[in-house]
XYZ file of C-alpha atoms in Angstrom:
709
model
C 140.916 25.479 78.667
C 141.656 21.965 77.106
C 144.152 23.254 74.724
C 146.849 23.122 77.270
C 146.033 19.827 78.485
C 146.304 18.325 75.016
C 149.899 19.377 74.726
C 152.524 17.232 76.425
C 155.057 19.832 77.856
C 158.530 18.550 78.873
C 161.230 20.882 80.272
C 164.919 20.168 80.900
C 167.508 22.469 82.358
C 170.477 22.329 79.971
C 172.723 24.783 81.659
C 172.578 27.009 84.642
C 174.361 30.014 86.103
C 173.773 32.067 89.257
C 171.687 34.569 87.041
C 170.911 32.578 83.891
C 168.760 29.517 83.033
C 169.000 27.584 79.580
C 166.148 25.436 79.249
C 164.873 22.918 76.483
C 161.096 22.978 76.184
C 159.324 20.336 73.795
C 156.473 22.505 72.857
C 158.650 25.101 71.293
C 158.392 23.051 68.144
C 154.560 23.290 68.008
C 153.630 25.373 64.951
C 150.979 27.407 66.711
C 153.499 28.394 69.547
C 153.877 32.207 69.999
C 157.282 32.989 71.529
C 156.368 36.633 71.767
C 153.495 35.957 73.842
C 155.429 33.713 76.213
C 158.189 36.300 76.450
C 155.508 38.833 77.684
C 154.355 36.252 80.348
C 157.833 35.428 81.655
C 158.759 39.185 81.708
C 156.069 39.602 84.340
C 157.557 37.024 86.466
C 159.304 38.719 89.437
C 163.098 39.158 88.825
C 163.137 38.158 85.137
C 165.207 40.697 83.151
C 165.573 39.252 79.676
C 164.336 36.218 77.542
C 165.850 34.788 74.323
C 164.384 31.793 72.270
C 166.164 29.296 70.030
C 163.029 27.536 68.207
C 165.158 25.467 66.078
C 166.808 23.963 69.184
C 163.604 24.223 71.229
C 165.503 26.211 74.003
C 164.895 29.337 75.808
C 167.441 31.389 77.870
C 166.244 33.336 80.864
C 168.255 36.018 82.660
C 166.924 36.875 86.262
C 168.021 38.360 89.591
C 169.234 34.998 90.866
C 166.591 34.878 93.670
C 165.818 31.163 94.229
C 162.301 31.847 94.673
C 161.883 33.696 91.515
C 163.833 30.588 89.766
C 160.933 28.299 91.038
C 158.174 30.715 89.618
C 160.166 30.658 86.119
C 160.248 26.976 86.075
C 156.637 26.834 87.337
C 155.456 29.156 84.512
C 157.254 27.033 81.850
C 155.724 23.848 83.152
C 152.302 25.445 82.871
C 152.406 27.503 79.799
C 149.097 29.400 79.364
C 147.023 27.973 76.581
C 146.820 31.499 75.065
C 150.336 30.939 73.923
C 149.218 28.755 71.220
C 147.536 30.539 68.304
C 146.395 28.551 65.439
C 146.319 31.629 63.096
C 149.704 32.891 64.059
C 152.089 33.775 61.347
C 155.916 34.284 62.418
C 158.815 35.314 60.172
C 161.769 32.806 60.367
C 164.071 33.944 63.260
C 167.570 35.145 61.971
C 170.396 34.854 64.518
C 173.568 36.779 64.554
C 175.729 33.609 64.499
C 174.235 32.242 61.209
C 174.519 35.782 59.742
C 178.185 35.814 60.628
C 178.846 32.342 59.137
C 177.314 33.291 55.913
C 179.439 36.427 55.749
C 182.597 34.721 56.439
C 181.852 31.847 53.964
C 180.747 34.458 51.336
C 184.020 36.440 51.561
C 186.122 33.275 51.657
C 184.459 32.070 48.408
C 187.254 33.344 45.948
C 189.940 31.742 48.107
C 188.441 28.406 48.147
C 189.491 25.587 45.900
C 187.189 25.477 42.720
C 185.677 22.009 43.741
C 184.567 23.279 46.992
C 182.623 26.470 45.717
C 179.562 24.723 43.955
C 178.477 22.576 46.726
C 179.048 25.311 49.328
C 177.062 28.002 47.420
C 174.354 25.717 46.456
C 174.033 24.729 50.332
C 174.068 28.370 51.485
C 171.543 29.256 48.749
C 169.229 26.341 49.514
C 167.003 28.100 52.079
C 166.603 31.221 49.881
C 165.850 28.956 46.774
C 163.268 26.782 48.702
C 161.513 29.842 50.182
C 161.242 31.398 46.842
C 159.848 28.391 45.100
C 157.359 27.752 48.090
C 156.273 31.313 48.039
C 155.661 31.315 44.159
C 153.518 28.321 44.495
C 151.428 29.360 47.423
C 151.253 33.209 47.106
C 152.547 34.015 43.608
C 155.270 36.343 42.724
C 156.518 37.907 45.801
C 159.869 39.491 47.364
C 161.052 35.902 47.999
C 160.551 34.975 44.219
C 162.938 37.882 43.312
C 165.386 36.876 45.896
C 165.510 33.300 44.723
C 165.741 34.105 41.152
C 168.682 36.587 41.651
C 170.472 33.917 43.732
C 169.541 31.197 41.207
C 170.634 33.376 38.131
C 174.151 33.847 39.618
C 174.562 30.177 40.755
C 173.501 29.201 36.969
C 176.144 31.539 35.584
C 178.672 30.016 38.196
C 179.161 33.353 39.856
C 179.355 31.922 43.118
C 180.916 34.705 44.858
C 177.948 37.107 43.848
C 175.492 34.381 44.686
C 176.980 33.985 48.422
C 177.219 37.691 48.887
C 173.517 38.108 47.922
C 172.505 35.325 50.459
C 174.693 37.166 53.047
C 173.221 40.540 52.374
C 169.606 39.114 52.472
C 170.496 37.475 55.816
C 171.968 40.652 57.259
C 169.108 42.635 55.999
C 166.669 40.320 57.578
C 168.695 40.364 60.766
C 168.837 44.120 61.139
C 165.139 44.305 60.472
C 164.322 41.759 63.071
C 166.508 43.768 65.390
C 164.749 46.747 64.759
C 161.288 44.995 65.449
C 162.635 43.709 68.721
C 163.909 47.075 69.830
C 160.635 48.744 69.283
C 158.838 46.072 71.076
C 161.158 46.229 73.920
C 160.629 49.909 74.088
C 156.872 49.649 74.214
C 156.949 46.789 76.821
C 159.011 49.166 79.029
C 156.219 51.573 79.141
C 153.186 49.590 79.078
C 153.522 46.975 82.009
C 150.291 46.203 83.692
C 149.257 48.705 86.458
C 148.377 47.600 90.060
C 144.631 47.621 90.652
C 142.077 47.325 93.324
C 139.259 44.694 93.332
C 136.276 43.674 95.447
C 136.368 40.389 97.276
C 134.006 38.721 99.780
C 135.591 37.882 103.060
C 133.610 36.610 106.111
C 130.467 37.535 104.394
C 131.524 41.330 103.717
C 132.604 42.845 100.485
C 135.915 44.530 100.846
C 138.299 46.299 98.423
C 141.793 45.003 98.109
C 145.093 45.389 96.062
C 144.884 42.676 93.305
C 148.295 41.588 94.614
C 146.441 40.625 97.786
C 144.133 38.110 96.424
C 144.754 34.525 97.507
C 143.565 31.098 95.938
C 139.927 30.594 97.093
C 138.711 34.117 97.489
C 135.531 35.223 96.177
C 136.304 38.049 93.784
C 133.221 40.202 92.650
C 133.114 41.754 89.193
C 130.300 44.171 88.081
C 129.629 45.854 84.558
C 132.471 47.410 82.989
C 135.045 45.790 85.234
C 138.004 43.696 84.334
C 138.433 40.171 85.609
C 141.668 40.038 87.719
C 142.013 36.179 88.281
C 141.373 32.852 86.483
C 138.695 31.033 88.293
C 135.174 29.556 88.298
C 131.843 31.479 88.546
C 130.286 30.714 92.070
C 127.459 33.153 91.741
C 125.503 35.608 89.531
C 125.332 35.725 85.922
C 127.012 38.058 83.268
C 127.906 38.666 79.778
C 131.711 38.498 79.470
C 133.833 39.860 76.537
C 137.099 37.845 76.143
C 138.088 39.562 72.892
C 141.427 40.779 74.195
C 142.070 37.191 75.269
C 140.624 34.767 72.646
C 139.868 37.260 69.834
C 136.191 36.485 69.939
C 134.257 39.589 69.667
C 130.881 38.372 70.868
C 130.369 38.493 74.548
C 129.635 34.990 76.319
C 127.156 34.176 78.972
C 128.546 32.880 81.994
C 126.854 31.429 85.113
C 127.817 29.388 88.298
C 130.248 26.403 87.130
C 131.619 28.326 84.122
C 135.284 29.285 83.927
C 136.553 32.891 83.320
C 139.834 34.321 82.158
C 141.784 37.108 83.714
C 141.722 40.022 81.478
C 138.199 39.551 80.329
C 135.756 42.251 80.582
C 132.243 41.844 82.285
C 129.955 43.653 79.728
C 126.677 43.302 81.532
C 125.688 41.685 85.090
C 127.434 40.813 88.255
C 129.394 37.660 89.352
C 131.353 36.171 92.006
C 134.479 34.276 91.023
C 136.235 31.585 92.939
C 140.052 32.399 92.398
C 142.006 29.495 91.154
C 145.178 31.220 89.838
C 146.217 34.641 91.377
C 148.883 37.245 91.074
C 151.732 36.689 88.381
C 150.101 33.322 87.363
C 147.046 35.363 85.895
C 149.141 37.448 83.794
C 148.115 36.745 80.082
C 150.733 38.736 78.483
C 148.215 41.496 77.871
C 151.175 43.770 76.449
C 152.068 41.248 73.788
C 148.395 40.528 72.823
C 148.037 44.452 72.775
C 150.950 44.876 70.323
C 149.881 41.984 68.070
C 146.254 42.868 67.940
C 146.945 46.674 67.488
C 149.229 45.952 64.247
C 147.080 43.132 63.052
C 144.625 45.592 61.537
C 146.250 47.763 58.852
C 145.387 51.412 58.276
C 143.896 52.650 55.104
C 147.317 54.417 54.103
C 149.167 51.104 55.062
C 146.708 49.145 52.986
C 147.272 51.413 49.951
C 151.029 51.297 50.296
C 151.232 47.412 50.540
C 149.013 47.044 47.740
C 151.087 49.074 45.352
C 154.190 47.751 46.750
C 152.944 44.035 46.006
C 151.916 45.222 42.416
C 155.485 46.568 41.752
C 157.086 43.043 42.643
C 155.730 41.440 39.353
C 157.035 44.476 37.575
C 160.393 44.057 38.855
C 160.376 40.433 37.829
C 158.968 41.393 34.368
C 161.949 44.053 34.101
C 164.467 41.364 34.994
C 163.123 38.794 32.549
C 162.830 41.608 29.821
C 166.690 42.504 30.593
C 167.744 38.883 30.098
C 165.659 38.334 26.947
C 166.992 41.600 25.251
C 170.554 41.539 26.325
C 171.134 37.630 27.224
C 172.865 38.892 30.256
C 172.077 36.655 33.150
C 174.199 38.982 35.309
C 172.223 42.136 34.357
C 168.922 40.345 35.078
C 170.150 39.141 38.375
C 170.954 42.849 39.388
C 167.508 43.919 38.460
C 165.974 41.241 40.621
C 167.787 42.086 43.793
C 165.976 45.448 43.791
C 162.416 45.485 45.218
C 160.006 47.954 46.644
C 158.109 45.804 48.908
C 160.643 45.313 51.933
C 161.160 48.978 52.761
C 157.439 49.979 52.326
C 156.028 46.867 54.322
C 158.620 46.928 57.249
C 158.995 50.623 57.597
C 155.255 51.114 58.558
C 155.155 48.958 61.734
C 158.293 50.298 62.982
C 157.054 53.985 62.497
C 153.828 53.041 64.154
C 155.304 51.498 67.132
C 157.848 54.196 67.667
C 155.067 56.692 67.548
C 153.106 54.589 70.019
C 156.263 54.627 72.205
C 156.608 58.463 71.865
C 153.010 58.728 72.650
C 153.141 56.406 75.764
C 156.151 58.464 76.951
C 153.920 61.532 76.757
C 151.109 59.822 78.582
C 148.788 58.241 75.715
C 148.253 54.897 74.816
C 147.544 54.589 71.017
C 146.353 51.195 69.836
C 148.139 50.653 66.476
C 148.216 52.094 62.948
C 144.478 52.174 62.454
C 144.055 54.374 65.419
C 146.923 56.616 64.335
C 145.712 56.886 60.684
C 142.199 57.650 61.965
C 143.342 60.324 64.484
C 145.334 62.057 62.007
C 142.087 62.512 59.780
C 139.813 63.598 62.689
C 138.109 66.922 62.034
C 135.362 66.774 64.748
C 136.026 66.078 68.377
C 133.059 65.063 70.759
C 133.361 65.349 74.674
C 131.262 63.614 77.192
C 131.505 66.520 79.848
C 132.137 64.719 83.135
C 135.686 63.486 83.791
C 136.974 64.878 80.390
C 136.648 68.667 80.208
C 136.038 68.657 83.904
C 138.173 67.024 86.520
C 135.629 64.255 87.086
C 136.273 64.859 90.881
C 132.823 65.843 91.893
C 132.292 67.280 95.388
C 129.094 66.868 97.390
C 128.073 70.689 98.335
C 124.533 70.382 99.628
C 122.257 67.597 100.869
C 118.468 68.164 100.748
C 116.037 65.647 102.566
C 112.436 65.924 101.284
C 110.813 63.531 103.800
C 111.552 62.439 107.334
C 115.268 61.550 106.708
C 118.223 63.632 108.177
C 121.154 64.649 105.832
C 123.241 61.804 107.052
C 120.718 59.371 106.469
C 119.937 60.519 103.028
C 123.680 60.469 102.215
C 124.260 57.058 103.743
C 121.357 55.570 101.774
C 122.702 56.945 98.425
C 126.288 55.869 99.388
C 125.177 52.287 99.938
C 123.637 52.080 96.508
C 126.442 53.795 94.728
C 129.415 52.251 96.426
C 130.126 49.549 93.759
C 129.463 51.996 90.877
C 132.894 53.067 89.149
C 131.616 56.635 88.100
C 132.667 60.182 89.345
C 129.187 60.822 90.955
C 129.159 57.520 92.903
C 132.967 58.161 93.890
C 131.780 61.567 95.106
C 128.782 60.493 97.151
C 130.775 57.446 98.837
C 133.593 59.883 99.579
C 131.094 62.352 101.312
C 129.767 59.564 103.371
C 133.170 58.431 104.661
C 134.239 61.889 105.439
C 131.230 61.979 107.863
C 132.257 58.397 109.015
C 128.910 57.260 108.275
C 128.434 53.485 108.582
C 127.636 51.812 105.088
C 124.274 50.081 105.155
C 124.070 46.554 103.854
C 123.690 45.860 100.351
C 121.947 42.650 98.917
C 121.747 43.356 95.224
C 122.747 46.112 92.738
C 122.072 46.801 88.954
C 123.627 49.664 87.027
C 121.133 50.953 84.867
C 122.897 52.124 81.642
C 120.622 55.349 81.546
C 121.942 57.503 84.307
C 121.136 55.631 87.412
C 121.683 52.972 89.834
C 118.926 50.219 91.350
C 119.986 48.511 94.487
C 118.400 46.780 97.340
C 119.726 48.376 100.637
C 118.616 46.572 103.714
C 115.816 44.956 101.824
C 114.191 47.903 100.134
C 114.765 49.093 96.611
C 116.597 52.281 96.230
C 117.028 54.400 92.989
C 119.884 56.895 92.557
C 120.226 58.953 89.422
C 119.275 61.885 87.243
C 115.848 63.459 87.139
C 115.411 61.630 83.786
C 115.885 58.249 85.444
C 114.003 58.842 88.409
C 110.971 60.584 87.122
C 110.520 59.551 83.500
C 112.171 55.932 83.497
C 110.744 54.909 86.923
C 107.718 57.114 87.056
C 108.472 58.719 90.625
C 106.914 61.945 91.288
C 109.693 64.406 91.739
C 107.721 67.857 91.673
C 108.387 68.526 95.309
C 112.030 69.242 94.357
C 111.429 71.406 91.156
C 111.856 74.835 92.670
C 114.869 73.808 94.812
C 116.320 72.199 91.576
C 116.101 75.359 89.358
C 117.874 77.389 92.214
C 120.747 74.864 92.355
C 121.117 74.429 88.775
C 121.391 78.131 88.427
C 124.642 78.029 90.330
C 126.080 75.561 87.936
C 125.799 72.423 90.099
C 124.453 68.936 89.210
C 121.656 67.211 91.004
C 121.444 63.583 92.166
C 117.902 62.210 92.970
C 117.402 59.597 95.787
C 114.132 57.527 96.002
C 113.296 54.609 98.211
C 110.579 52.484 97.062
C 108.243 54.682 95.186
C 108.990 58.015 97.051
C 111.646 60.618 96.311
C 113.704 61.014 99.670
C 115.693 63.852 98.507
C 118.259 65.353 96.292
C 122.073 65.840 96.470
C 123.875 68.831 95.058
C 127.394 68.108 93.314
C 129.826 70.346 91.756
C 132.747 69.574 89.329
C 135.680 71.747 88.481
C 136.585 72.691 84.931
C 140.076 71.453 84.085
C 142.268 74.580 84.172
C 143.967 73.547 80.759
C 140.886 72.838 78.909
C 140.209 76.198 77.233
C 143.685 76.430 75.763
C 143.701 72.628 74.868
C 140.585 73.162 72.855
C 142.014 76.114 71.160
C 145.285 74.132 70.380
C 143.091 71.275 69.042
C 141.477 73.767 66.515
C 145.049 74.759 65.601
C 145.821 71.090 64.789
C 142.826 70.568 62.182
C 139.982 70.031 64.491
C 137.124 72.024 62.734
C 134.266 71.160 65.147
C 133.990 70.642 68.971
C 130.837 69.314 70.556
C 130.035 68.708 74.214
C 127.525 65.925 75.213
C 126.189 65.852 78.888
C 123.481 64.136 80.828
C 123.152 67.479 82.811
C 120.454 69.783 82.890
C 120.370 72.568 80.121
C 121.397 75.397 82.591
C 124.488 73.473 84.117
C 125.514 72.639 80.449
C 125.259 76.182 79.270
C 127.069 77.471 82.209
C 130.054 75.223 81.386
C 129.987 75.946 77.451
C 130.040 79.791 78.311
C 133.615 79.364 79.596
C 134.848 77.447 76.502
C 134.997 79.695 73.561
C 136.255 77.065 71.145
C 133.164 74.946 71.618
C 130.598 75.039 68.658
C 127.700 73.019 70.175
C 126.380 71.631 73.358
C 123.716 68.725 73.791
C 122.354 68.312 77.161
C 120.101 65.767 79.215
C 121.294 62.920 77.119
C 121.066 59.245 77.678
C 124.030 57.004 76.920
C 122.274 55.790 73.657
C 121.521 59.525 72.860
C 125.172 60.124 72.788
C 125.910 57.164 70.354
C 123.077 58.466 68.167
C 124.538 61.892 67.896
C 127.874 60.446 67.161
C 126.480 58.342 64.480
C 124.739 61.365 62.862
C 127.887 63.408 62.835
C 129.702 60.464 61.059
C 126.911 60.065 58.560
C 127.211 63.826 57.833
C 130.728 63.207 56.581
C 132.743 64.140 59.591
C 135.638 61.970 60.739
C 135.028 61.917 64.486
C 136.709 61.439 67.763
C 134.730 60.705 70.967
C 136.324 61.376 74.390
C 134.783 59.842 77.603
C 135.572 57.717 80.691
C 132.459 55.952 81.998
C 130.915 52.527 81.241
C 128.116 54.412 79.912
C 130.375 55.989 77.110
C 131.153 52.754 75.621
C 128.542 52.755 73.012
C 129.772 56.300 71.703
C 133.443 55.225 71.851
C 132.675 52.278 69.706
C 130.477 54.140 67.249
C 133.169 57.027 66.650
C 136.015 56.703 64.195
C 138.407 57.152 67.250
C 137.449 56.457 70.868
C 139.404 58.512 73.473
C 139.176 57.285 77.117
C 140.491 59.155 80.148
C 142.796 57.927 82.589
C 140.383 57.087 85.230
C 137.873 55.431 82.722
C 136.207 52.306 83.506
C 137.810 48.948 82.224
C 135.083 48.566 79.444
C 135.639 52.166 78.342
C 139.525 51.625 78.325
C 138.892 48.421 76.082
C 136.502 49.994 73.969
C 138.677 53.097 72.988
C 141.405 53.353 70.458
C 143.221 55.916 72.355
C 143.882 55.990 76.189
C 145.137 59.066 77.996
C 147.374 57.777 80.720
C 147.803 61.128 82.546
C 145.263 63.496 84.027
C 146.151 66.146 81.579
C 144.280 67.290 78.485
C 147.576 68.516 76.851
C 148.094 64.813 76.102
C 145.299 64.901 73.766
C 147.043 67.651 71.718
C 150.193 65.328 71.863
C 148.338 62.618 70.475
C 146.931 64.381 67.709
C 150.370 65.791 66.776
C 151.832 62.513 66.904
C 149.253 60.951 64.746
C 149.736 63.604 62.123
C 153.655 63.196 62.418
C 153.286 59.303 62.010
C 151.258 59.691 58.988
C 154.019 62.016 57.379
C 156.705 59.532 58.326
C 154.929 56.623 56.498
C 154.360 58.793 53.600
C 158.215 59.822 53.393
C 159.052 56.142 53.768
C 156.983 55.131 50.919
C 158.364 57.915 48.832
C 161.974 57.130 49.610
C 161.525 53.604 48.937
C 159.960 54.054 45.630
C 162.310 56.780 44.672
C 165.651 55.324 45.635
C 164.830 51.586 44.516
C 163.651 53.197 41.146
C 167.140 54.681 40.613
C 168.942 51.535 41.698
C 166.568 49.585 39.245
C 167.227 52.008 36.455
C 171.134 51.744 37.040
C 170.877 47.631 37.250
C 168.992 47.598 33.880
C 171.637 49.820 32.319
C 174.219 47.242 33.427
C 175.911 49.860 35.566
C 175.322 48.064 38.973
C 176.548 44.395 39.232
C 174.160 41.959 41.367
C 176.057 42.201 44.557
C 176.309 46.031 44.477
C 172.524 46.134 43.704
C 171.794 44.053 46.745
C 174.142 46.106 49.020
C 172.442 49.294 47.858
C 168.850 47.945 48.128
C 169.373 46.567 51.615
C 171.341 49.639 52.877
C 168.277 51.691 51.535
C 165.988 49.393 53.390
C 167.847 49.579 56.620
C 168.262 53.299 56.250
C 164.489 53.744 55.847
C 163.947 51.596 58.960
C 166.415 53.847 60.832
C 164.608 57.021 59.843
C 161.131 55.528 60.519
C 162.437 54.627 64.167
C 164.229 57.882 64.860
C 161.499 60.167 63.466
C 158.711 58.166 65.174
C 160.514 58.514 68.691
C 160.770 62.142 68.360
C 158.547 63.868 70.994
C 155.777 66.027 69.881
C 156.513 69.759 69.484
C 153.934 70.519 72.231
C 156.062 68.745 74.679
C 159.393 69.704 73.523
C 159.706 72.785 75.494
C 158.535 71.226 78.672
C 160.717 67.999 78.868
C 159.033 66.880 82.192
C 155.849 66.444 80.645
C 156.921 63.443 78.636
C 157.840 61.233 81.449
C 157.190 57.540 82.294
C 153.325 57.289 82.604
């Protein structure tokens, strides 16, 4: 947290209108400054509509709703820029503005009309940035596209063809501006769909734990976060210990141990343990630009297909340079060599992939699916095996308590109240069902002093001073060694009805069992058949349920190939690992904290909309709507994205090869070659954007299905 303190940040309002602020900020000149990150932070300030940067002048323009209170929030945000805005490893392309492009164009076309003495200094001045960048790139990275651009402009200047040199500089600037515009548009489309959702959190007030909206947290509140939950505030740990995963904030993948006195950041995940946090910054002040960081991280790791395309494109740059040099050596025609050097393969290949990926992500988000970048798209397109965790995926995950069977001296209400007290803080469908049933009966929640979520189908809690265990038969009988034989005959009868059982023990005694029933999603049978149609060869179901319950469900799903029952979370991850080792490209769909190991182990992790924070963070694909048809849409979009990327590569190589051949033959002058090359690049980017934005076929007939999630 010291990074922010070490930077002296001065802001000054340069110009102000009722709905617009133009502000100079000193830290915008910092090399580590990430403008996209700060833009995302500002866009989450109430009333802010648009943000534009002028990094050269260290200025920022903010358009907002004119509300004076929101104006103060904007200024406060800029005075206290989050330290996450400064990333040491950040790499930003030079920003091209429309004014400089227009000036370049005007001067280029006016070159023939200028007096001869003015042409050389003007042309060398316009070309200087291109030449400097080309020389710097050659010295630091070897022969790249910038080298070709600098050589083409330099050759034209040496032969005193100033008009051609200036036209090439203008076309390069115009192409860069259009590419940048395309990038901004795709990012803006994604931001419009991926704003942070409102959430509920636990806070301690007057000694009681209560659930409130994240917007209602005030400074000084004690916020309680357990395993699998996202920390909603910036603050200091005041009680408890935990392992906290800050990878989405700092990029550090190893969870850190926190204890009283340590600081924690909004957006971090509690991997294990339970802590109380004294809130220091709340509401909009804690927004850590998750959208921007998500966009940056999702595109940082390239897919296998993209890597192969980029490698080939990079290899073709020296080939183009060699052909240009060979043309000059053979013909002694610098003009022909300059024409060859204006044509390269790299731009269209490398720029079209991020555009196609982000537009596919936009299309998927519009249909209710969050896909985390090119790697996830590429992997999803190659998936041949799909593994489902049963509860909350193929079933609705909305369990209903159907029967309560006390075994000792407790009443039904007493048994239910005991189980609900232990389960109240557990974000799992079983826990939600028990708590809901208790509230429907207006049962008073017993006091809870300590709770541990055992990642093996159970909860251990101290309710009114006594240890209470709630979970599966395996957890209670085998892991904890409690005698459950008194419920054996009852359990067989209930499971025969397709119901699940929850065992409740206090101390070392089984107090009773609770029967629950889950409903199969009505669309599940058809969705599984559709997935088989889209290339999924094998569908597997994993569940912690008893064999009879699992078989009853599988009998209703004719597309299922195999079912595994009575599994622990580590068993699920092991089955996923074995399938991968057998050569399958595998996707795993789940929704709970317990599913995180399997989500990470699979080639593609898919999380349901009601999934725990840890599961959503671990997954590469997150369904945003309670409809399994969105999974079919995700698969179709992934297949389409791979096809778009391959088409862009083929078009870039094909058309540029034709231009290169014409340039070598002397048919294309340098300016025409540059024009055709840039038009081809922009055209391919346009195709990538439009084709990627197209909704999947499975949603075209029902347009209402593709709506804002």
